[in-house]
Short mmCIF file of C-alpha atoms in Angstrom, two decimals:
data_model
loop_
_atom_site.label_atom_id
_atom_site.label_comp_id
_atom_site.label_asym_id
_atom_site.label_seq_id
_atom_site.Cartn_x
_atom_site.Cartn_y
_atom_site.Cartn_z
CA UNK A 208 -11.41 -19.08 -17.69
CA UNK A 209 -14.98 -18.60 -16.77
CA UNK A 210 -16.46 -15.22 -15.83
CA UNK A 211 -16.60 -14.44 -12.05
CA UNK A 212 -18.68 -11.40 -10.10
CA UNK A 213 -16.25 -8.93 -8.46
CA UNK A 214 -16.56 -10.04 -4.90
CA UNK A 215 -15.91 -13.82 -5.96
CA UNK A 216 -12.14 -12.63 -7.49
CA UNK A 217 -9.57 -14.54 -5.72
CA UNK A 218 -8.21 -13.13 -2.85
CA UNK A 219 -4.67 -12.39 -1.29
CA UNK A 220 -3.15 -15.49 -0.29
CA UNK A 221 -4.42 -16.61 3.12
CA UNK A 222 -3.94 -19.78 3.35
CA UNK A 223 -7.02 -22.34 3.86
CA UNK A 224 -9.24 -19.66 5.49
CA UNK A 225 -11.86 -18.19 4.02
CA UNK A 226 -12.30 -14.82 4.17
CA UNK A 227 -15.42 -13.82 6.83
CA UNK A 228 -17.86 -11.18 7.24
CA UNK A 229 -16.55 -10.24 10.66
CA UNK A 230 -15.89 -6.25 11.04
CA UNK A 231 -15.03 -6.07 15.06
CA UNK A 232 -11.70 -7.91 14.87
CA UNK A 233 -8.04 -7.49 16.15
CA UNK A 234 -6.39 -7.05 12.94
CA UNK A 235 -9.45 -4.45 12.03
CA UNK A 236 -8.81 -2.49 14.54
CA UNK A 237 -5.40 -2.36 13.79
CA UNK A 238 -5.95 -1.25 10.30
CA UNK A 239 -8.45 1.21 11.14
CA UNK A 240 -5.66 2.57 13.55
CA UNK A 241 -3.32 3.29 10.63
CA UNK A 242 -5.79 4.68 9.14
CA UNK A 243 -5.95 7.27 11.63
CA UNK A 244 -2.72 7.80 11.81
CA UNK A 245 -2.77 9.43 8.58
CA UNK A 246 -4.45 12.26 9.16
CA UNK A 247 -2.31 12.55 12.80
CA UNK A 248 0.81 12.59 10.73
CA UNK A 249 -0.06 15.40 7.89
CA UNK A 250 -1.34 17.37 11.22
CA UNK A 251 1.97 16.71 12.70
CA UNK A 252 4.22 17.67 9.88
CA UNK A 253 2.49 19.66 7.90
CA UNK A 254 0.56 22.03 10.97
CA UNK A 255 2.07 21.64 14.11
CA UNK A 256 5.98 21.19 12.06
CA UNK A 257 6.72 18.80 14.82
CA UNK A 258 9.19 16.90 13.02
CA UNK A 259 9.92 14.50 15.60
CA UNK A 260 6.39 13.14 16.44
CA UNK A 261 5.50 13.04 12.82
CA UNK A 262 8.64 10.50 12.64
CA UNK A 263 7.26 8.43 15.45
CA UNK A 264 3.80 8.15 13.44
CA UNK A 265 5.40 7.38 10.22
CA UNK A 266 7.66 4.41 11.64
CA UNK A 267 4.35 2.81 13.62
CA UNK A 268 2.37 3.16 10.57
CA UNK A 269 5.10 1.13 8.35
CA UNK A 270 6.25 -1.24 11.11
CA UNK A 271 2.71 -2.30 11.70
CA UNK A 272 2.13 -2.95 7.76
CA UNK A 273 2.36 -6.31 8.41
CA UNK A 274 0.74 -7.32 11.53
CA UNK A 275 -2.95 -6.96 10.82
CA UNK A 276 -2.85 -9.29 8.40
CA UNK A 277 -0.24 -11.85 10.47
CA UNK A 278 -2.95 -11.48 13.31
CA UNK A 279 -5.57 -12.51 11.08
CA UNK A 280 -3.87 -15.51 10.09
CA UNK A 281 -2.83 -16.41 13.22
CA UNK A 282 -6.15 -15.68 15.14
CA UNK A 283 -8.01 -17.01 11.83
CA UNK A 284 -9.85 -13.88 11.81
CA UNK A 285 -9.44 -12.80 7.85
CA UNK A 286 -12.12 -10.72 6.81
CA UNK A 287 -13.64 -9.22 3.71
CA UNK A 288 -13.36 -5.85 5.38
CA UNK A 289 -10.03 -6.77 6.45
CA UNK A 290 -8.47 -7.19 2.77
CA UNK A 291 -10.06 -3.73 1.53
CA UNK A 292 -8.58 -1.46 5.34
CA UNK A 293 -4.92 -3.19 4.72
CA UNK A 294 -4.10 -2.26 0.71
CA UNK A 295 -6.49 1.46 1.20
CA UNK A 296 -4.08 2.25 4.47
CA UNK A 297 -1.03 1.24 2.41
CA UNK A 298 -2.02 3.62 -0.25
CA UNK A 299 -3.28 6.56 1.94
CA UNK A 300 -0.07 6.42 3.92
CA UNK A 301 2.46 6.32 0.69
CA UNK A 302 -0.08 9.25 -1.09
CA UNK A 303 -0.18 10.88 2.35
CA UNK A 304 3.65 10.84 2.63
CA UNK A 305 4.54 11.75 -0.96
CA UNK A 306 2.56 15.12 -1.12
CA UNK A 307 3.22 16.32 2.85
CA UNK A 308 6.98 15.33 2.01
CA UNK A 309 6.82 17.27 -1.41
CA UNK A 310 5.18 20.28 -0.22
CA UNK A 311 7.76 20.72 2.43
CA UNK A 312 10.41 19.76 -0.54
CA UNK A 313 12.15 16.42 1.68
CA UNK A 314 11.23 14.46 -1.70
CA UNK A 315 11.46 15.90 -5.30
CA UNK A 316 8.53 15.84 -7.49
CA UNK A 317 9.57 13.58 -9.88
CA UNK A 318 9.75 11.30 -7.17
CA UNK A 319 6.27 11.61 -6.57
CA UNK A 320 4.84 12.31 -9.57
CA UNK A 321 6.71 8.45 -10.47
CA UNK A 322 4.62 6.59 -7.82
CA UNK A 323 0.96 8.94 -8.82
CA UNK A 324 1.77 7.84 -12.23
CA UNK A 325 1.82 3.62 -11.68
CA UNK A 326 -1.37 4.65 -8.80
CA UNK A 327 -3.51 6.28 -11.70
CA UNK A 328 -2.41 2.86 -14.30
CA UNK A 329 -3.70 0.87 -11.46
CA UNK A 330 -6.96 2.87 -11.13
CA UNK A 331 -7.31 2.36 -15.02
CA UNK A 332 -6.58 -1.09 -14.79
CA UNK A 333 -9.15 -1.52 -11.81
CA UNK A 334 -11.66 0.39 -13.79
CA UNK A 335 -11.37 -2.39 -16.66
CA UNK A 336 -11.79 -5.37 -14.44
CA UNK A 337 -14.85 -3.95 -12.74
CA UNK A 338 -16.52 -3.15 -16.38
CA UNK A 339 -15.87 -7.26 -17.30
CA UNK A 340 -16.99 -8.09 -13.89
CA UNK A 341 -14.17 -8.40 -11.77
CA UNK A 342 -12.10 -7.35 -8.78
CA UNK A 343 -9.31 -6.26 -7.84
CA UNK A 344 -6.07 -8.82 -8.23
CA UNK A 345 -5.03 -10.43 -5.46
CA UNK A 346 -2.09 -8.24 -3.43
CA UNK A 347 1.20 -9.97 -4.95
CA UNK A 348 4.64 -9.98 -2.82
CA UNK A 349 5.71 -7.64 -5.04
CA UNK A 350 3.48 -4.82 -4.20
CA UNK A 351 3.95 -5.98 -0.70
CA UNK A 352 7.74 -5.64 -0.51
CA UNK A 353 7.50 -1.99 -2.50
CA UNK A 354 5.27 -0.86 0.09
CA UNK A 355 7.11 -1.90 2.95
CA UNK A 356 10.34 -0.64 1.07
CA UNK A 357 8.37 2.72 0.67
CA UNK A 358 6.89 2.89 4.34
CA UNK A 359 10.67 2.03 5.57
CA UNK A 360 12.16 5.23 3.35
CA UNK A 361 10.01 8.00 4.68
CA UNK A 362 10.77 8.09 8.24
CA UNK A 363 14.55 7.80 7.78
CA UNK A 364 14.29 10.61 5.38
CA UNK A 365 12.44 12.81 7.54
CA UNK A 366 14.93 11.97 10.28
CA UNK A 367 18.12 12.71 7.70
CA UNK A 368 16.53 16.22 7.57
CA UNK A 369 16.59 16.65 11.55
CA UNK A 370 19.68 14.27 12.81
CA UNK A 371 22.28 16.62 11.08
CA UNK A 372 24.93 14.42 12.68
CA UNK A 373 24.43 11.32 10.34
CA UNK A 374 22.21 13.53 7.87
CA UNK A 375 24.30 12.11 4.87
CA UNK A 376 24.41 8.36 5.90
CA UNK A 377 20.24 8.59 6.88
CA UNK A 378 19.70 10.47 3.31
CA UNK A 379 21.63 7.59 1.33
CA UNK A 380 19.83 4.54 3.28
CA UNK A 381 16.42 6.60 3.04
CA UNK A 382 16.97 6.92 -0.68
CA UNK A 383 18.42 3.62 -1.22
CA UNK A 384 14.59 2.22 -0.08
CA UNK A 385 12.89 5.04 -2.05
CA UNK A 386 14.36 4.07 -5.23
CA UNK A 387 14.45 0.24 -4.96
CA UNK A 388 10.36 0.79 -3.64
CA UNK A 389 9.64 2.51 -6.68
CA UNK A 390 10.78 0.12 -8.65
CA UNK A 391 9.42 -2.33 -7.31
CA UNK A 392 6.26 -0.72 -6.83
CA UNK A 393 6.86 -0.33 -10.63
CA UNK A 394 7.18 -3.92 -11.17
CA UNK A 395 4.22 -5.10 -9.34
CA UNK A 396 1.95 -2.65 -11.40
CA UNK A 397 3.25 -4.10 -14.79
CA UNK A 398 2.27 -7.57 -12.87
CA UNK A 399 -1.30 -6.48 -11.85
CA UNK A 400 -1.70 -4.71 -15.51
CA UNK A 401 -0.56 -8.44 -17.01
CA UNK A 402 -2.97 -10.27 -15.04
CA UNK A 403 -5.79 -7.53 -15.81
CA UNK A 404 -5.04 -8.33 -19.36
CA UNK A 405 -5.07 -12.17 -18.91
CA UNK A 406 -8.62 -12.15 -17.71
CA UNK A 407 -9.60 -9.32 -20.09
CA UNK A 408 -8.98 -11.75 -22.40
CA UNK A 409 -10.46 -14.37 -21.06
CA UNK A 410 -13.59 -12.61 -20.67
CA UNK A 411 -14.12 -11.82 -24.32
CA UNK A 412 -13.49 -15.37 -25.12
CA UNK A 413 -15.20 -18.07 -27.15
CA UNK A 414 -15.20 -19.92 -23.18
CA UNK A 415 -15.97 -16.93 -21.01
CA UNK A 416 -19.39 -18.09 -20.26
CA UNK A 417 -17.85 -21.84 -19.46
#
């Protein structure tokens, strides 16, 4: 396998387009949306303790996971800028989540400490591709499906902590996603840390100059 810049690492699957330089686009906006939505939600729950609101926030920011990057298929609008705002508003909302929802104790630390720990073997494994020249992996269904899983969890937990009515059936769905997102989540890092290794590897070859 033949060396490759950073910017030239394949991409998340998008089909026959290539990725464009465009920054004023639908699915853009969308994701810089979510991205303000983070710091509306820790204001929400963490300042203003209005539960409720910070619920509504949550559930927009994970239902809408998915649409930027539908609408940039569908409009053929994928940009560079695009596939860096989509995985970073992912991240910030999980991070976001984890430590509000720990501080006000509606997750346990281990919990959190779990998903920091498979962030920071990312940002190691990230580190090591960019000293050899490369990227970041392409965003793998995996990862995809542990973040929605994750993004799904936190809003029904914060609601089993204010619907005291179906508190025990919202808590066991809530942590039913949790867990199997964490895994997951667990799963895809081993994948992106396999991959890393695979073109490590590659680089240091007799062929990486091919």
């Amino acid at each position: 396998m033949s060396r490759r810049p950073a910017r030239a690492e394949q991409p998340p699957d998008t089909g026959d387009q290539t990725p464009g330089n465009q920054v004023l686009t639908l699915p853009n906006l969308i994701s810089f949306g979510r991205l303000l939505g983070v710091p509306l939600f820790l204001y929400l729950f963490l300042v203003e303790r209005a539960d409720v609101a910070a619920i509504i926030v949550l559930a927009i920011g994970g239902t809408t996971d998915w649409v930027d990057g539908w609408i940039a298929r569908r409009l053929r609008q994928v940009s560079r800028l695009g596939e860096l705002l989509d995985p970073l508003a992912d991240r910030l909302y999980i991070l976001a989540t984890l430590l509000a929802f720990t501080a006000r104790e509606v997750v346990p630390w281990q919990f959190t400490a779990a998903l920091l720990a498979r962030e920071l073997l990312l940002l190691a494994s990230l580190a090591v591709l960019r000293r050899y020249g490369y990227g970041p992996p392409p965003v793998h269904y995996v990862g995809k499906t542990a973040t929605f899983l994750l993004l799904a969890a936190f809003p029904v937990l914060l609601l089993a902590t204010e619907w005291s009515a179906a508190s025990t059936a919202m808590a066991a769905i809530g942590w039913g996603l949790a867990w199997w997102g964490l895994v997951l989540y667990w799963v895809a890092g081993g994948m992106y840390v396999v991959q890393a290794a695979r073109l490590v590897r590659a680089a240091r070859g007799p062929g990486a100059a091919a």
